[in-house]
mmCIF file of C-alpha atoms in Angstrom:
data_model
loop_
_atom_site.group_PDB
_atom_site.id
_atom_site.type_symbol
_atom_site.label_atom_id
_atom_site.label_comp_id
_atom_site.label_asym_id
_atom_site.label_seq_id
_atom_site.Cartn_x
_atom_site.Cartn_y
_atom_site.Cartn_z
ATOM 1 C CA UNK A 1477 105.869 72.029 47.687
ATOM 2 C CA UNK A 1478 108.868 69.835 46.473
ATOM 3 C CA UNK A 1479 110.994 72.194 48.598
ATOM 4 C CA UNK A 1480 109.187 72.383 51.680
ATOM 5 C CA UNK A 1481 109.204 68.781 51.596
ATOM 6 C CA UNK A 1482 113.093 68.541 51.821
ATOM 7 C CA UNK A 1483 113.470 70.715 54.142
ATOM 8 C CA UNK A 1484 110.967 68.657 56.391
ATOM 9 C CA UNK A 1485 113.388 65.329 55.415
ATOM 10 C CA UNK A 1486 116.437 67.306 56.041
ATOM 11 C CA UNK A 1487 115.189 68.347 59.513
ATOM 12 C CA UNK A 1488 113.646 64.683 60.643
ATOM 13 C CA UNK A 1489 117.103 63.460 59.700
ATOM 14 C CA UNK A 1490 119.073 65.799 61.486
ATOM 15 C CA UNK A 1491 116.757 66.267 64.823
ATOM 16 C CA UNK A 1492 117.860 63.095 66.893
ATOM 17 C CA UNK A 1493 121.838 63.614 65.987
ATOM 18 C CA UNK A 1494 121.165 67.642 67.072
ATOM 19 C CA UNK A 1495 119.582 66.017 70.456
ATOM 20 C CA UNK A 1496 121.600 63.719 71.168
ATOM 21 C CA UNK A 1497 124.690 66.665 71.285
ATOM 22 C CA UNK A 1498 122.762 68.761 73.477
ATOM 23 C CA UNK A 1499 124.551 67.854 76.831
ATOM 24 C CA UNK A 1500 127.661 69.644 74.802
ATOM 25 C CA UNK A 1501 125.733 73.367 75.141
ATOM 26 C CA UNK A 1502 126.439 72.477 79.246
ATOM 27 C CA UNK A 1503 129.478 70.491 79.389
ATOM 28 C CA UNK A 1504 130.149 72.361 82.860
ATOM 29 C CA UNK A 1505 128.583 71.754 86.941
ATOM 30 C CA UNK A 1506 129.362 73.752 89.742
ATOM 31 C CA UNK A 1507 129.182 71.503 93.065
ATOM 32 C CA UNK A 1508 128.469 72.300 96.491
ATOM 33 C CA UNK A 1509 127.827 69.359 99.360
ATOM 34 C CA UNK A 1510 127.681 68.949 102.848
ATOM 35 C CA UNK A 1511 127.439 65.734 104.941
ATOM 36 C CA UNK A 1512 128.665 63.112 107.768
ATOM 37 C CA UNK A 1513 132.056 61.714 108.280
ATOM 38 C CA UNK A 1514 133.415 59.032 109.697
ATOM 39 C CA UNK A 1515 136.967 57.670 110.776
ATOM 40 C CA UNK A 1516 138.593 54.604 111.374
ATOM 41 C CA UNK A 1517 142.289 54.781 112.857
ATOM 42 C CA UNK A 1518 143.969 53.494 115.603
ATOM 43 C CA UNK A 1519 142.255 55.443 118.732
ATOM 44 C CA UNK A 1520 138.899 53.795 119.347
ATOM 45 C CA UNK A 1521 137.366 50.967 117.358
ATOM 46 C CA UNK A 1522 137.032 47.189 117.978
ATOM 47 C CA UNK A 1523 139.108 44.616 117.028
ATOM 48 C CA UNK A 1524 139.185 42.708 113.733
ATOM 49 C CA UNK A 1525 137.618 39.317 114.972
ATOM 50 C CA UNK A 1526 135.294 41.306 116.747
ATOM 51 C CA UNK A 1527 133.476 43.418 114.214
ATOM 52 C CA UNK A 1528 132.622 42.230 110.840
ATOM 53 C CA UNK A 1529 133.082 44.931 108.056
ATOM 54 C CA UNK A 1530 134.015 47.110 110.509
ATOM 55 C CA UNK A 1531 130.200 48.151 111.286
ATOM 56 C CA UNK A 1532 130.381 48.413 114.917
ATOM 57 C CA UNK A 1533 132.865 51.332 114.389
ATOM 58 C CA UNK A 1534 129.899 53.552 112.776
ATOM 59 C CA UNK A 1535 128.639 55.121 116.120
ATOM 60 C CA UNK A 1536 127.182 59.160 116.230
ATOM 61 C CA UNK A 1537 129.678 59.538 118.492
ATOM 62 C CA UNK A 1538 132.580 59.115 116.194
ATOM 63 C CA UNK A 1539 130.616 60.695 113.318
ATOM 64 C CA UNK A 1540 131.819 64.625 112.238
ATOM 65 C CA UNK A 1541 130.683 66.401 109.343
ATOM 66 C CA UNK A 1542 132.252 67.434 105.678
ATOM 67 C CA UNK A 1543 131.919 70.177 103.679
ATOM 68 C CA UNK A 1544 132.959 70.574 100.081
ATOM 69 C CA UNK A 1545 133.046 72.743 96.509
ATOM 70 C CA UNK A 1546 133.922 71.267 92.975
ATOM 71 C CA UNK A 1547 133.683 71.935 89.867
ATOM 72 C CA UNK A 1548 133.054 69.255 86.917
ATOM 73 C CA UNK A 1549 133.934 69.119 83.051
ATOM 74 C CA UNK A 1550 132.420 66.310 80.951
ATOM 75 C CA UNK A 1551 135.497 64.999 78.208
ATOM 76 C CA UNK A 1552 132.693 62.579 77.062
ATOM 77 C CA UNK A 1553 128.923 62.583 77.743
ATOM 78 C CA UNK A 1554 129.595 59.474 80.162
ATOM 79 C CA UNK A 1555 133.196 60.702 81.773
ATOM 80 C CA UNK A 1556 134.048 63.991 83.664
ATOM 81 C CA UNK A 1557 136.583 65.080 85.370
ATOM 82 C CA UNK A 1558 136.197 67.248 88.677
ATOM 83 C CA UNK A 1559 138.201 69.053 90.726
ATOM 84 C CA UNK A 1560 137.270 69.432 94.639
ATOM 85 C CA UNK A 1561 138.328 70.950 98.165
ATOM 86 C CA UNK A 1562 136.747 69.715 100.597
ATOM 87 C CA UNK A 1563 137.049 70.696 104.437
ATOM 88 C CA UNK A 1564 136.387 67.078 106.862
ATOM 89 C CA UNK A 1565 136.521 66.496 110.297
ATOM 90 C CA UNK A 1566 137.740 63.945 112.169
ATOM 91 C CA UNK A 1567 136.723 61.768 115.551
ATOM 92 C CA UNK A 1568 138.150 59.482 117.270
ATOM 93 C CA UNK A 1569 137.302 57.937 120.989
ATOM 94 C CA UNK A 1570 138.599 55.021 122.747
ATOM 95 C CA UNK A 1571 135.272 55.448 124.428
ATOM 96 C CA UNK A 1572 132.901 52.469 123.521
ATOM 97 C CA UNK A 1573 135.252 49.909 121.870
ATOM 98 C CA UNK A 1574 138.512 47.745 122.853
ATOM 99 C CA UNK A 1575 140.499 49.774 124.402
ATOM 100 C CA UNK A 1576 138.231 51.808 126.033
ATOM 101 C CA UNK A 1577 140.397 51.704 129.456
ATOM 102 C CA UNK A 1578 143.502 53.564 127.280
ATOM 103 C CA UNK A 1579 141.111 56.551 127.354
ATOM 104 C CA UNK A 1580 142.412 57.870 123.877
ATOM 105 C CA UNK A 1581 140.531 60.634 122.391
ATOM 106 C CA UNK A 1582 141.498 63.128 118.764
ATOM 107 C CA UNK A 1583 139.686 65.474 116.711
ATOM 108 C CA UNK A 1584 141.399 65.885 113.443
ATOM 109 C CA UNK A 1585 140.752 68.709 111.071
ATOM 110 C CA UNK A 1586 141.708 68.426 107.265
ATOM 111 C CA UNK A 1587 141.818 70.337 104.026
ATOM 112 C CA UNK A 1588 141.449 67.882 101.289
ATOM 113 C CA UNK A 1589 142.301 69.000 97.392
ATOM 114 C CA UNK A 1590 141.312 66.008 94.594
ATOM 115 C CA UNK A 1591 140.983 65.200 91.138
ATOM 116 C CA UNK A 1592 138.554 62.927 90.488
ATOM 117 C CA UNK A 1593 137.724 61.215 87.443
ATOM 118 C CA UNK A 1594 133.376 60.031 87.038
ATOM 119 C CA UNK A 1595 132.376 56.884 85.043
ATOM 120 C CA UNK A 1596 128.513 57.511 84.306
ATOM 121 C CA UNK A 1597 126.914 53.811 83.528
ATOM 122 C CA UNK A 1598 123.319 55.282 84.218
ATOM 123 C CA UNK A 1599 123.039 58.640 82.812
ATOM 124 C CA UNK A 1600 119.724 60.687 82.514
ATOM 125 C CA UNK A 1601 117.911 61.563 79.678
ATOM 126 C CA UNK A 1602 116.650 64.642 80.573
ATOM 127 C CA UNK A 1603 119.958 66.470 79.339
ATOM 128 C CA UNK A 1604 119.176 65.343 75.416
ATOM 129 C CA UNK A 1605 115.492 66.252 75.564
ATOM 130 C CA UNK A 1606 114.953 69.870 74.171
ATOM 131 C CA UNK A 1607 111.687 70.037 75.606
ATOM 132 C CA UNK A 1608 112.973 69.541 78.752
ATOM 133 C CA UNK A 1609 115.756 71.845 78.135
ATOM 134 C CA UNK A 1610 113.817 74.613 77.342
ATOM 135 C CA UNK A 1611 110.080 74.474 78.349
ATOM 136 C CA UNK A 1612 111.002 72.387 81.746
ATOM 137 C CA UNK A 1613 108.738 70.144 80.992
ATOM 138 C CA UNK A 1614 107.726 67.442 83.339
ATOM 139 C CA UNK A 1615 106.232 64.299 82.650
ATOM 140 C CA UNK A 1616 102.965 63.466 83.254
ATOM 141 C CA UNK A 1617 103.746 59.894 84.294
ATOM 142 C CA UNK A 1618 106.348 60.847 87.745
ATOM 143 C CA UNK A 1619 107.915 57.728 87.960
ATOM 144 C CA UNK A 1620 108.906 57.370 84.304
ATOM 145 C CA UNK A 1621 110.249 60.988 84.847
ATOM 146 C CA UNK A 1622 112.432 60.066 87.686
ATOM 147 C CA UNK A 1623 114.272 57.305 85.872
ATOM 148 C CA UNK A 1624 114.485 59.491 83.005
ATOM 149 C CA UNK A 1625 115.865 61.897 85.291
ATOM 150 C CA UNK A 1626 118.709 60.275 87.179
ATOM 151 C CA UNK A 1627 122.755 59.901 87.040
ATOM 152 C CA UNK A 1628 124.554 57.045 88.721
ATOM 153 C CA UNK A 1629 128.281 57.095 88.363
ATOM 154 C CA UNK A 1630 131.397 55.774 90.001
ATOM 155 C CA UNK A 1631 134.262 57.421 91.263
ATOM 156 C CA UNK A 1632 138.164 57.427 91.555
ATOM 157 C CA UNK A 1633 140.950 59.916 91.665
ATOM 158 C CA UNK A 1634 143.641 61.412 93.485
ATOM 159 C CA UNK A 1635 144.039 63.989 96.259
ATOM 160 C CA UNK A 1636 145.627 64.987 99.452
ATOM 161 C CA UNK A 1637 144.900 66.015 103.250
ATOM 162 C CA UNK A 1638 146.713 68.355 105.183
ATOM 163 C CA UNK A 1639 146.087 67.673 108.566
ATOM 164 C CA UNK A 1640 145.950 69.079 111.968
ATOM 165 C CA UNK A 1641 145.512 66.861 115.086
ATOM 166 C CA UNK A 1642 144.116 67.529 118.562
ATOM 167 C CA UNK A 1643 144.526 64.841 120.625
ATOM 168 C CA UNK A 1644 143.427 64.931 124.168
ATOM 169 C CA UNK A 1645 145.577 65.546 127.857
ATOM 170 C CA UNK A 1646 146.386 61.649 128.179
ATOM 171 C CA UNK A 1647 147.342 61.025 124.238
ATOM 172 C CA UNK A 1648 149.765 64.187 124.776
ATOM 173 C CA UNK A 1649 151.176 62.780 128.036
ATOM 174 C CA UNK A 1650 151.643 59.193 126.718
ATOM 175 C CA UNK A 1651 152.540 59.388 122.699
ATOM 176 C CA UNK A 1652 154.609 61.536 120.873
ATOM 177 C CA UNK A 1653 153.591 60.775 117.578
ATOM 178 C CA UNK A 1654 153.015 64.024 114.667
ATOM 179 C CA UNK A 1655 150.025 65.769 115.014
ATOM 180 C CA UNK A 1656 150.088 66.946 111.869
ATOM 181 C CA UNK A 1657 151.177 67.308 108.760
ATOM 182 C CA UNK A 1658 150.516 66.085 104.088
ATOM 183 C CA UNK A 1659 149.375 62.770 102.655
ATOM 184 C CA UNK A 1660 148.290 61.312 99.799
ATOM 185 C CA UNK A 1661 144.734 60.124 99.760
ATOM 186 C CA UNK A 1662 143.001 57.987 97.020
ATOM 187 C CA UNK A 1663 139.522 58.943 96.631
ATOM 188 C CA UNK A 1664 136.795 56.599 95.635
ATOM 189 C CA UNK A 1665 132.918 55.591 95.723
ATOM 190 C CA UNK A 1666 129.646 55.878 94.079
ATOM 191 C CA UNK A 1667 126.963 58.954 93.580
ATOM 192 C CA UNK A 1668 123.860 59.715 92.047
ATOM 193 C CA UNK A 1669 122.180 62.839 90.772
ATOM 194 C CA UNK A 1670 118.647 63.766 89.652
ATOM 195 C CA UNK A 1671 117.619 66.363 87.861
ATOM 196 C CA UNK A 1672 114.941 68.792 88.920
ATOM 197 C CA UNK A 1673 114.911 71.245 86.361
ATOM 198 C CA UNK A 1674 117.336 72.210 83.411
ATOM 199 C CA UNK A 1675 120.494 73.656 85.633
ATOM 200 C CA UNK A 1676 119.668 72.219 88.676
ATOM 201 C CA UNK A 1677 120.284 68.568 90.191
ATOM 202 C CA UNK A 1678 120.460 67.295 93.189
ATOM 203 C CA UNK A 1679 122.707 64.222 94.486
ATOM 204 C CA UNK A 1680 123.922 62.104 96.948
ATOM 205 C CA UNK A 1681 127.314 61.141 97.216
ATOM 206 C CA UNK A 1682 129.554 58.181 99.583
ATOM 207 C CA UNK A 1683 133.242 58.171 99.013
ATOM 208 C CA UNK A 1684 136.091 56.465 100.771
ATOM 209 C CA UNK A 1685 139.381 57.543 101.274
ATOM 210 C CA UNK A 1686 142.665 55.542 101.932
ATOM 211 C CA UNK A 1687 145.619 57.905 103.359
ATOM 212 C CA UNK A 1688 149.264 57.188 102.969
ATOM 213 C CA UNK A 1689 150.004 57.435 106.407
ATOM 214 C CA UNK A 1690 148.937 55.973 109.879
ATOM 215 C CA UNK A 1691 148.666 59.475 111.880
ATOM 216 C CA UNK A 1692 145.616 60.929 111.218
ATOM 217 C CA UNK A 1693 144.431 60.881 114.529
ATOM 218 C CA UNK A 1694 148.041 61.476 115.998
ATOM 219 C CA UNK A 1695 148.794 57.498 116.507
ATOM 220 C CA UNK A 1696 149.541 54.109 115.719
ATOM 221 C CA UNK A 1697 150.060 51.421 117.485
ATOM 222 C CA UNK A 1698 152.299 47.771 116.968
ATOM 223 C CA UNK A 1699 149.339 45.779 116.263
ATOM 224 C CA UNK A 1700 148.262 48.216 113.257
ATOM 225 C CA UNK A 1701 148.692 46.510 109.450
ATOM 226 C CA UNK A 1702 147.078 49.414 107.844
ATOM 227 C CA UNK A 1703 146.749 53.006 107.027
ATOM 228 C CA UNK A 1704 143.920 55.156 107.535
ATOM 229 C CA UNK A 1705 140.693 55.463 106.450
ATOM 230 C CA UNK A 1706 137.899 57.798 106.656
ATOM 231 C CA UNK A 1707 134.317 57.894 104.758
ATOM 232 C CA UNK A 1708 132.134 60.495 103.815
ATOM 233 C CA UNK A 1709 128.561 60.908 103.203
ATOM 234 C CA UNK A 1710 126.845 63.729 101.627
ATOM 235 C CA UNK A 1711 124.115 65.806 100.381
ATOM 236 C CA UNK A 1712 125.140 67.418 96.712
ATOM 237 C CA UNK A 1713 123.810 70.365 94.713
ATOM 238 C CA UNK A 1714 124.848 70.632 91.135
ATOM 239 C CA UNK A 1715 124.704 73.804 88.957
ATOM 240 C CA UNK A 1716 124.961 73.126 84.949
ATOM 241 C CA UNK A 1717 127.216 75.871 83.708
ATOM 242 C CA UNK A 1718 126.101 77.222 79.796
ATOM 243 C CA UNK A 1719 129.309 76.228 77.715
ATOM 244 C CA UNK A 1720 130.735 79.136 75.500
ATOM 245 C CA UNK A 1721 131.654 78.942 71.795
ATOM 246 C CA UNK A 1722 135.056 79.157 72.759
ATOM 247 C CA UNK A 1723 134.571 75.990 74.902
ATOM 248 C CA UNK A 1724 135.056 77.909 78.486
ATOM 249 C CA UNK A 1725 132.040 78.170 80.616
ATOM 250 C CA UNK A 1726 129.561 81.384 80.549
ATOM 251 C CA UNK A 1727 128.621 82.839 83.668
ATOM 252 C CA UNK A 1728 126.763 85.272 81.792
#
């Protein structure tokens, strides 16, 4: 009796520390998104004084799509690190905006490596509950379970584009600026993730890019004080990879 009752001690004592490192046994996500893009260069647009925040520059007309694979390590249970590819394109149109006259128009396609670094200041609680972990439980009360469930983190890094620019017959016959070539991009923005069961979680994801160069759509003009910029929105599914004694992931 004296024994049993130690061992019941010994095991209330230790069951919240052995929860709480749970999130270790999957320190590893697999990532795969898809989603909108948009660009603001020097083709198309309106001017400064004109357009507030730059809003009237979001138009369906400009907007492409993105498509992208990662794969994320968590150093701490708030902080990961992630490396991506992602594929974007590119529109731009003097069509609709100040210089709609010049008749500009560029499609840009670019390959986009990163390392990105994730701050997690809401992180779900879901990934310390063994119950969850392994009978998938679900709570009875659903909105208590969604903000049980959820991951909101910011976002920062490093990365490059390699790009490749087609600009239309009149930007050919009137510019001779590179249409294509490498830049630096900084990477940055906000994402959230919930968890539907165990491995699975599903996100969304918006994240700006500044580019160290002015020719992503194949020109710049005399009256331009900045680099590029281009946005992305998407749609994210995230795998939890089992992490091996060794510290590697399984995939078995």
């Amino acid at each position: 009796m004296k024994r049993l009752l130690i061992i019941s001690v010994v095991v209330l004592l230790c069951a919240p520390y052995s929860s709480a490192q749970l999130w270790k046994m999957k320190r590893y996500e697999a990532v795969a998104s898809l989603g909108t893009s948009q660009f603001y260069g020097d083709v198309g647009g309106f001017s400064n004084g004109e357009n507030a925040w730059g809003l009237k520059d979001i138009t369906f007309k400009q907007t492409r799509f993105n498509v992208s694979g990662s794969f994320r390590y968590f150093i701490l249970d708030e902080v990961a690190a992630r490396l991506s590819l992602s594929y974007v394109m590119l529109h731009a149109t003097d069509e609709r905006g100040d210089n709609e006259a010049r008749g500009y128009e560029a499609t840009t396609s670019l390959f986009e490596p990163a390392l990105i670094g994730e701050y997690y200041f809401i992180r779900n609680r879901e990934r310390n509950s063994f119950l969850f972990q392994v009978r998938r439980a679900v709570s009875r009360n659903r909105i208590k379970d969604f903000f049980r469930s959820i991951d909101v983190y910011a976002m920062a890094g490093v990365g490059g584009a390699a790009y490749t620019v087609n600009p239309n017959e009149k930007m050919l016959d009137e510019t001779e600026y590179p249409t294509s070539g490498f830049s630096a991009v900084i990477p940055f923005g906000l994402g959230a993730k919930l968890a539907i069961d165990p491995n699975i979680l599903m996100g969304i994801e918006f994240n700006s890019r500044y580019a160290f160069t002015d020719y992503l759509d194949g020109y710049t003009s005399d009256w331009s004080t900045r680099n590029d910029i281009y946005h992305t929105f998407s749609v994210t599914l995230n795998y939890r990879i089992r992490t091996a004694r060794n510290g590697w992931p399984a995939f078995r």
